[in-house]
PDB file of C-alpha atoms and ligand atoms in Angstrom:
ATOM      1  CA  MET B 931     -16.615  -2.117  19.458  1.00 88.00           C
ATOM      2  CA  SER B 932     -17.593   0.466  16.825  1.00 95.00           C
ATOM      3  CA  ILE B 933     -15.372   1.212  13.820  1.00 97.00           C
ATOM      4  CA  ALA B 934     -14.638   4.653  15.308  1.00 96.00           C
ATOM      5  CA  LYS B 935     -13.473   3.139  18.583  1.00 96.00           C
ATOM      6  CA  LYS B 936     -11.340   0.540  16.811  1.00 97.00           C
ATOM      7  CA  ILE B 937      -9.583   3.320  14.826  1.00 96.00           C
ATOM      8  CA  THR B 938      -8.986   5.351  17.997  1.00 95.00           C
ATOM      9  CA  SER B 939      -7.569   2.416  19.952  1.00 96.00           C
ATOM     10  CA  LEU B 940      -5.374   1.355  17.016  1.00 97.00           C
ATOM     11  CA  LEU B 941      -3.932   4.860  16.701  1.00 96.00           C
ATOM     12  CA  GLN B 942      -3.156   4.813  20.400  1.00 96.00           C
ATOM     13  CA  GLU B 943      -1.407   1.498  20.024  1.00 96.00           C
ATOM     14  CA  ILE B 944       0.964   2.460  17.195  1.00 97.00           C
ATOM     15  CA  PRO B 945       3.870   4.939  17.390  1.00 98.00           C
ATOM     16  CA  GLN B 946       3.230   8.409  16.013  1.00 97.00           C
ATOM     17  CA  HIS B 947       5.649   8.048  13.104  1.00 97.00           C
ATOM     18  CA  VAL B 948       3.664   5.087  11.743  1.00 98.00           C
ATOM     19  CA  GLU B 949       0.905   5.993   9.316  1.00 98.00           C
ATOM     20  CA  LEU B 950      -2.294   3.950   9.149  1.00 98.00           C
ATOM     21  CA  VAL B 951      -3.955   2.942   5.866  1.00 98.00           C
ATOM     22  CA  ALA B 952      -7.467   1.748   6.659  1.00 98.00           C
ATOM     23  CA  VAL B 953      -8.070  -1.093   4.219  1.00 98.00           C
ATOM     24  CA  SER B 954     -11.681  -0.755   3.194  1.00 98.00           C
ATOM     25  CA  LYS B 955     -11.880  -3.298   0.404  1.00 98.00           C
ATOM     26  CA  THR B 956     -15.321  -4.935   0.175  1.00 96.00           C
ATOM     27  CA  LYS B 957     -16.631  -2.525   2.817  1.00 97.00           C
ATOM     28  CA  SER B 958     -19.592  -0.152   2.335  1.00 97.00           C
ATOM     29  CA  ASN B 959     -19.544   3.612   2.060  1.00 98.00           C
ATOM     30  CA  GLU B 960     -21.308   3.694   5.453  1.00 98.00           C
ATOM     31  CA  ASP B 961     -18.449   1.819   7.101  1.00 97.00           C
ATOM     32  CA  ILE B 962     -15.907   4.079   5.419  1.00 98.00           C
ATOM     33  CA  MET B 963     -17.784   7.182   6.543  1.00 98.00           C
ATOM     34  CA  GLU B 964     -17.711   5.941  10.114  1.00 97.00           C
ATOM     35  CA  ALA B 965     -13.927   5.757   9.954  1.00 98.00           C
ATOM     36  CA  TYR B 966     -13.829   9.103   8.148  1.00 98.00           C
ATOM     37  CA  ASN B 967     -15.866  10.759  10.871  1.00 97.00           C
ATOM     38  CA  ALA B 968     -13.392   9.380  13.409  1.00 96.00           C
ATOM     39  CA  GLY B 969     -10.722  11.345  11.547  1.00 97.00           C
ATOM     40  CA  GLN B 970      -9.286   8.699   9.196  1.00 98.00           C
ATOM     41  CA  ARG B 971      -8.410  10.090   5.736  1.00 98.00           C
ATOM     42  CA  VAL B 972      -6.245   7.392   4.181  1.00 98.00           C
ATOM     43  CA  PHE B 973      -7.979   4.323   2.800  1.00 98.00           C
ATOM     44  CA  GLY B 974      -6.684   1.331   0.885  1.00 98.00           C
ATOM     45  CA  GLU B 975      -8.480  -0.703  -1.781  1.00 98.00           C
ATOM     46  CA  ASN B 976      -7.340  -3.640  -3.888  1.00 97.00           C
ATOM     47  CA  LYS B 977      -9.697  -3.340  -6.883  1.00 98.00           C
ATOM     48  CA  ILE B 978      -9.476  -0.324  -9.177  1.00 98.00           C
ATOM     49  CA  GLN B 979     -13.187  -0.360 -10.114  1.00 97.00           C
ATOM     50  CA  ASP B 980     -14.327  -0.426  -6.474  1.00 98.00           C
ATOM     51  CA  MET B 981     -11.873   2.280  -5.473  1.00 98.00           C
ATOM     52  CA  THR B 982     -12.944   4.519  -8.342  1.00 98.00           C
ATOM     53  CA  ARG B 983     -16.616   4.184  -7.483  1.00 98.00           C
ATOM     54  CA  LYS B 984     -15.923   4.978  -3.830  1.00 98.00           C
ATOM     55  CA  GLN B 985     -13.723   7.916  -4.805  1.00 98.00           C
ATOM     56  CA  GLU B 986     -16.596   9.357  -6.828  1.00 98.00           C
ATOM     57  CA  GLU B 987     -19.149   8.835  -4.075  1.00 98.00           C
ATOM     58  CA  LEU B 988     -17.184   9.791  -0.948  1.00 98.00           C
ATOM     59  CA  PRO B 989     -15.554  13.037   0.343  1.00 98.00           C
ATOM     60  CA  LYS B 990     -12.819  14.407  -1.875  1.00 98.00           C
ATOM     61  CA  ASP B 991     -10.245  14.870   0.862  1.00 98.00           C
ATOM     62  CA  ILE B 992      -9.834  11.095   1.203  1.00 98.00           C
ATOM     63  CA  GLN B 993      -6.459   9.810   0.034  1.00 98.00           C
ATOM     64  CA  TRP B 994      -6.920   6.568  -1.877  1.00 99.00           C
ATOM     65  CA  HIS B 995      -4.104   3.999  -1.825  1.00 98.00           C
ATOM     66  CA  MET B 996      -4.107   1.121  -4.275  1.00 98.00           C
ATOM     67  CA  ILE B 997      -2.730  -1.827  -2.305  1.00 98.00           C
ATOM     68  CA  GLY B 998      -3.617  -4.712  -4.619  1.00 96.00           C
ATOM     69  CA  HIS B 999      -2.115  -6.225  -7.744  1.00 95.00           C
ATOM     70  CA  VAL B1000      -2.535  -3.748 -10.636  1.00 97.00           C
ATOM     71  CA  GLN B1001      -3.261  -4.653 -14.242  1.00 96.00           C
ATOM     72  CA  SER B1002      -1.644  -2.178 -16.591  1.00 97.00           C
ATOM     73  CA  ASN B1003      -4.795  -1.676 -18.694  1.00 97.00           C
ATOM     74  CA  LYS B1004      -6.697  -0.368 -15.653  1.00 98.00           C
ATOM     75  CA  VAL B1005      -4.198   2.235 -14.471  1.00 98.00           C
ATOM     76  CA  LYS B1006      -6.021   4.912 -16.475  1.00 98.00           C
ATOM     77  CA  TYR B1007      -9.090   4.748 -14.230  1.00 98.00           C
ATOM     78  CA  MET B1008      -7.204   5.685 -11.045  1.00 98.00           C
ATOM     79  CA  ALA B1009      -4.530   7.934 -12.554  1.00 98.00           C
ATOM     80  CA  PRO B1010      -6.548  11.135 -12.003  1.00 98.00           C
ATOM     81  CA  TYR B1011      -6.773  10.741  -8.233  1.00 98.00           C
ATOM     82  CA  VAL B1012      -4.770   7.863  -6.715  1.00 99.00           C
ATOM     83  CA  ALA B1013      -2.484   9.044  -3.852  1.00 98.00           C
ATOM     84  CA  LEU B1014      -0.125   6.072  -3.653  1.00 98.00           C
ATOM     85  CA  ILE B1015       0.215   2.797  -5.550  1.00 98.00           C
ATOM     86  CA  HIS B1016       1.740   0.154  -3.236  1.00 98.00           C
ATOM     87  CA  GLY B1017       1.924  -2.829  -5.549  1.00 95.00           C
ATOM     88  CA  VAL B1018       4.214  -1.822  -8.399  1.00 97.00           C
ATOM     89  CA  ASP B1019       5.808  -5.127  -9.415  1.00 96.00           C
ATOM     90  CA  SER B1020       6.986  -4.731 -13.007  1.00 95.00           C
ATOM     91  CA  LEU B1021       8.765  -2.254 -15.263  1.00 96.00           C
ATOM     92  CA  LYS B1022       5.893  -2.469 -17.712  1.00 96.00           C
ATOM     93  CA  LEU B1023       3.481  -1.340 -15.012  1.00 97.00           C
ATOM     94  CA  LEU B1024       5.814   1.477 -13.958  1.00 97.00           C
ATOM     95  CA  LYS B1025       5.920   2.748 -17.557  1.00 98.00           C
ATOM     96  CA  GLU B1026       2.149   2.629 -17.849  1.00 98.00           C
ATOM     97  CA  ILE B1027       1.711   4.564 -14.613  1.00 98.00           C
ATOM     98  CA  ASN B1028       4.139   7.155 -15.938  1.00 98.00           C
ATOM     99  CA  LYS B1029       2.188   7.457 -19.185  1.00 98.00           C
ATOM    100  CA  GLN B1030      -1.177   7.855 -17.446  1.00 98.00           C
ATOM    101  CA  ALA B1031       0.258  10.276 -14.862  1.00 98.00           C
ATOM    102  CA  LYS B1032       1.569  12.434 -17.720  1.00 98.00           C
ATOM    103  CA  ARG B1033      -1.859  12.458 -19.359  1.00 98.00           C
ATOM    104  CA  ASN B1034      -3.330  13.719 -16.126  1.00 98.00           C
ATOM    105  CA  ASN B1035      -0.573  16.268 -15.491  1.00 98.00           C
ATOM    106  CA  ARG B1036       0.374  14.494 -12.295  1.00 98.00           C
ATOM    107  CA  ILE B1037       3.347  12.860 -10.646  1.00 98.00           C
ATOM    108  CA  ILE B1038       2.128   9.570  -9.162  1.00 98.00           C
ATOM    109  CA  SER B1039       3.796   8.224  -6.022  1.00 98.00           C
ATOM    110  CA  CYS B1040       4.585   4.539  -6.048  1.00 98.00           C
ATOM    111  CA  LEU B1041       6.009   1.849  -3.842  1.00 98.00           C
ATOM    112  CA  LEU B1042       7.879  -1.082  -5.280  1.00 98.00           C
ATOM    113  CA  GLN B1043       6.471  -4.354  -4.052  1.00 97.00           C
ATOM    114  CA  ILE B1044       9.280  -6.637  -2.986  1.00 97.00           C
ATOM    115  CA  HIS B1045       8.938 -10.378  -2.782  1.00 94.00           C
ATOM    116  CA  ILE B1046       9.849 -11.226   0.814  1.00 91.00           C
ATOM    117  CA  ALA B1047       7.669 -14.242   1.573  1.00 87.00           C
ATOM    118  CA  LYS B1048       9.125 -17.731   1.306  1.00 82.00           C
ATOM    119  CA  GLU B1049       5.898 -18.778  -0.402  1.00 76.00           C
ATOM    120  CA  ASP B1050       6.104 -18.212  -4.151  1.00 69.00           C
ATOM    121  CA  SER B1051       2.479 -17.223  -4.661  1.00 62.00           C
ATOM    122  CA  LYS B1052       3.078 -13.545  -4.026  1.00 63.00           C
ATOM    123  CA  PHE B1053       3.941 -10.826  -6.510  1.00 83.00           C
ATOM    124  CA  GLY B1054       6.961  -8.565  -6.324  1.00 93.00           C
ATOM    125  CA  PHE B1055      10.498  -7.716  -7.371  1.00 95.00           C
ATOM    126  CA  SER B1056      13.587  -9.459  -6.025  1.00 93.00           C
ATOM    127  CA  ALA B1057      16.211  -7.229  -4.398  1.00 91.00           C
ATOM    128  CA  GLU B1058      18.270  -7.073  -7.614  1.00 90.00           C
ATOM    129  CA  GLU B1059      15.282  -6.278  -9.802  1.00 94.00           C
ATOM    130  CA  CYS B1060      14.359  -3.559  -7.339  1.00 95.00           C
ATOM    131  CA  HIS B1061      17.697  -1.723  -7.911  1.00 93.00           C
ATOM    132  CA  GLN B1062      17.008  -1.908 -11.673  1.00 92.00           C
ATOM    133  CA  ALA B1063      13.507  -0.568 -11.270  1.00 95.00           C
ATOM    134  CA  ILE B1064      14.696   2.385  -9.221  1.00 95.00           C
ATOM    135  CA  GLN B1065      17.272   3.143 -11.898  1.00 93.00           C
ATOM    136  CA  MET B1066      14.664   3.038 -14.624  1.00 94.00           C
ATOM    137  CA  ALA B1067      12.244   5.139 -12.632  1.00 96.00           C
ATOM    138  CA  THR B1068      14.741   8.003 -12.631  1.00 94.00           C
ATOM    139  CA  THR B1069      14.150   8.247 -16.389  1.00 97.00           C
ATOM    140  CA  LEU B1070      10.382   8.510 -15.948  1.00 98.00           C
ATOM    141  CA  SER B1071       9.307  12.071 -15.207  1.00 98.00           C
ATOM    142  CA  CYS B1072       5.814  11.386 -13.853  1.00 98.00           C
ATOM    143  CA  VAL B1073       6.370   8.605 -11.342  1.00 98.00           C
ATOM    144  CA  GLN B1074       8.095   8.938  -8.032  1.00 97.00           C
ATOM    145  CA  ILE B1075       9.304   5.893  -6.134  1.00 97.00           C
ATOM    146  CA  LYS B1076       8.557   6.720  -2.517  1.00 97.00           C
ATOM    147  CA  GLY B1077       9.466   3.439  -0.895  1.00 98.00           C
ATOM    148  CA  LEU B1078       8.963  -0.299  -0.644  1.00 98.00           C
ATOM    149  CA  MET B1079       6.071  -2.587   0.226  1.00 98.00           C
ATOM    150  CA  GLY B1080       6.124  -6.197   1.275  1.00 96.00           C
ATOM    151  CA  MET B1081       3.854  -8.930   2.568  1.00 95.00           C
ATOM    152  CA  ALA B1082       5.143 -11.632   4.877  1.00 94.00           C
ATOM    153  CA  SER B1083       4.266 -15.310   4.443  1.00 92.00           C
ATOM    154  CA  PHE B1084       0.863 -16.444   5.553  1.00 90.00           C
ATOM    155  CA  THR B1085       2.071 -18.410   8.590  1.00 93.00           C
ATOM    156  CA  LYS B1086       1.765 -18.450  12.357  1.00 94.00           C
ATOM    157  CA  ASP B1087       5.549 -18.634  12.684  1.00 95.00           C
ATOM    158  CA  GLN B1088       6.300 -15.233  14.263  1.00 96.00           C
ATOM    159  CA  LYS B1089      10.032 -15.689  13.879  1.00 97.00           C
ATOM    160  CA  GLN B1090       9.746 -16.285  10.157  1.00 96.00           C
ATOM    161  CA  ILE B1091       7.466 -13.254   9.729  1.00 97.00           C
ATOM    162  CA  SER B1092       9.908 -11.061  11.661  1.00 98.00           C
ATOM    163  CA  GLU B1093      12.826 -12.305   9.569  1.00 97.00           C
ATOM    164  CA  GLU B1094      11.007 -11.553   6.329  1.00 96.00           C
ATOM    165  CA  PHE B1095      10.188  -8.003   7.507  1.00 98.00           C
ATOM    166  CA  ALA B1096      13.763  -7.505   8.709  1.00 98.00           C
ATOM    167  CA  GLY B1097      15.027  -8.506   5.248  1.00 97.00           C
ATOM    168  CA  LEU B1098      12.926  -5.832   3.629  1.00 97.00           C
ATOM    169  CA  LYS B1099      14.107  -3.214   6.143  1.00 98.00           C
ATOM    170  CA  THR B1100      17.729  -4.109   5.309  1.00 97.00           C
ATOM    171  CA  LEU B1101      17.067  -3.574   1.606  1.00 97.00           C
ATOM    172  CA  TYR B1102      15.279  -0.287   2.343  1.00 97.00           C
ATOM    173  CA  ASP B1103      18.245   0.966   4.422  1.00 97.00           C
ATOM    174  CA  GLN B1104      20.719  -0.038   1.694  1.00 96.00           C
ATOM    175  CA  LEU B1105      18.763   1.907  -0.902  1.00 95.00           C
ATOM    176  CA  ILE B1106      18.587   4.959   1.307  1.00 95.00           C
ATOM    177  CA  GLU B1107      22.367   4.831   1.691  1.00 94.00           C
ATOM    178  CA  GLN B1108      22.650   4.830  -2.071  1.00 91.00           C
ATOM    179  CA  ASN B1109      20.920   8.184  -2.146  1.00 79.00           C
ATOM    180  CA  THR B1110      17.484   7.218  -3.272  1.00 80.00           C
ATOM    181  CA  SER B1111      14.837   9.445  -1.798  1.00 87.00           C
ATOM    182  CA  LEU B1112      12.818   6.716  -0.152  1.00 96.00           C
ATOM    183  CA  GLU B1113      10.701   7.532   2.870  1.00 97.00           C
ATOM    184  CA  ILE B1114       7.970   4.887   3.050  1.00 98.00           C
ATOM    185  CA  LEU B1115       8.284   1.302   4.233  1.00 98.00           C
ATOM    186  CA  SER B1116       4.827  -0.286   3.921  1.00 98.00           C
ATOM    187  CA  MET B1117       4.622  -3.525   5.864  1.00 98.00           C
ATOM    188  CA  GLY B1118       2.197  -4.985   8.326  1.00 98.00           C
ATOM    189  CA  MET B1119      -1.513  -5.959   8.290  1.00 98.00           C
ATOM    190  CA  SER B1120      -4.045  -6.850  10.997  1.00 97.00           C
ATOM    191  CA  GLY B1121      -2.302 -10.051  11.952  1.00 96.00           C
ATOM    192  CA  ASP B1122       1.295  -8.921  11.914  1.00 97.00           C
ATOM    193  CA  PHE B1123       1.561  -5.129  12.217  1.00 98.00           C
ATOM    194  CA  PRO B1124       3.235  -5.153  15.689  1.00 98.00           C
ATOM    195  CA  LEU B1125       6.013  -7.356  14.256  1.00 98.00           C
ATOM    196  CA  ALA B1126       6.285  -5.097  11.181  1.00 98.00           C
ATOM    197  CA  ILE B1127       6.570  -1.947  13.302  1.00 98.00           C
ATOM    198  CA  ALA B1128       9.227  -3.611  15.466  1.00 98.00           C
ATOM    199  CA  GLN B1129      11.188  -4.236  12.257  1.00 98.00           C
ATOM    200  CA  GLY B1130      10.942  -0.666  11.034  1.00 98.00           C
ATOM    201  CA  SER B1131       7.664  -0.277   9.155  1.00 98.00           C
ATOM    202  CA  ASN B1132       6.334   3.246   8.978  1.00 98.00           C
ATOM    203  CA  LEU B1133       3.085   2.539   7.151  1.00 98.00           C
ATOM    204  CA  ILE B1134       0.696  -0.261   8.044  1.00 98.00           C
ATOM    205  CA  ARG B1135      -2.278  -1.515   6.054  1.00 98.00           C
ATOM    206  CA  VAL B1136      -5.011  -2.636   8.394  1.00 98.00           C
ATOM    207  CA  GLY B1137      -8.415  -3.919   7.339  1.00 98.00           C
ATOM    208  CA  SER B1138     -10.218  -6.569   9.387  1.00 97.00           C
ATOM    209  CA  ARG B1139      -8.903  -5.236  12.712  1.00 97.00           C
ATOM    210  CA  ILE B1140     -10.846  -2.031  11.974  1.00 98.00           C
ATOM    211  CA  PHE B1141     -13.825  -3.101   9.848  1.00 97.00           C
ATOM    212  CA  GLY B1142     -14.294  -6.695  11.001  1.00 94.00           C
ATOM    213  CA  PRO B1143     -14.021  -9.815   8.859  1.00 92.00           C
ATOM    214  CA  ARG B1144     -14.685  -9.552   5.142  1.00 88.00           C
ATOM    215  CA  SER B1145     -17.331 -11.667   3.440  1.00 78.00           C
ATOM    216  CA  TYR B1146     -16.532 -11.974  -0.280  1.00 67.00           C
TER     217      TYR B1146
HETATM  218  C1  PLP U 940      -6.429  -7.008   2.433  1.00 50.81           C
HETATM  219  C2  PLP U 940      -5.049  -6.469   2.535  1.00 50.81           C
HETATM  220  C3  PLP U 940      -4.568  -5.898   3.728  1.00 50.81           C
HETATM  221  C4  PLP U 940      -5.387  -5.853   4.983  1.00 50.81           C
HETATM  222  O1  PLP U 940      -5.581  -7.124   5.506  1.00 50.81           O
HETATM  223  P1  PLP U 940      -6.157  -7.344   6.985  1.00 50.81           P
HETATM  224  O2  PLP U 940      -5.617  -8.672   7.366  1.00 50.81           O
HETATM  225  O3  PLP U 940      -7.643  -7.349   6.864  1.00 50.81           O
HETATM  226  O4  PLP U 940      -5.647  -6.253   7.834  1.00 50.81           O
HETATM  227  C5  PLP U 940      -3.315  -5.375   3.739  1.00 50.81           C
HETATM  228  N1  PLP U 940      -2.525  -5.380   2.635  1.00 50.81           N
HETATM  229  C6  PLP U 940      -2.929  -5.924   1.440  1.00 50.81           C
HETATM  230  C7  PLP U 940      -2.019  -5.909   0.292  1.00 50.81           C
HETATM  231  C8  PLP U 940      -4.204  -6.489   1.380  1.00 50.81           C
HETATM  232  O5  PLP U 940      -4.589  -7.021   0.222  1.00 50.81           O
END
């Protein structure tokens, strides 16, 4: 199936309130343009250098999402254009994003990455740290916390994955009750997006299901 057909069938499969980020990391401009010509405008990358090169080379109405781990010293390269940073996992990084956003006269939208996987290899805030980060963000004028992002454990155990997503949805709902203006819950990838949507995700990050396997 072509990339265009895969996008179309994926969009038919997911509810309308769920937004699709096409994860184009390691993929060529040609592949991205095929998705673009099928109507896709939101793309996700996990390396700032790659994303910046693609942003320069490709149509300017693409919204670029940074979905990977971000090193503070590289924020400056994406600050002029990045549409959403999913992987904010420290106060230091949040402050740096604020500083670079200010330099560019922008307000940069961010998601706080929450550690939901039982594995300890993944980045992210705990639930308590997340409350703190949201508090601190209210003092930063050029970042806006738009929601939460999480990655489930790398396992075949569907029940475990669902429970991890459900935990993140619970935290998200609690924060909304406390008057934070959150609207995005980013969870779900090629292997687990149906489970994530069932648990309340409204933004999924799908790569290989659209572009095929990645060869690094
Ligand atoms: C690579 C990546 C994805 C997409 O993974 P697929 O399994 O190819 O859909 C989603 N989210 C993050 C954070 C990623 O790094």
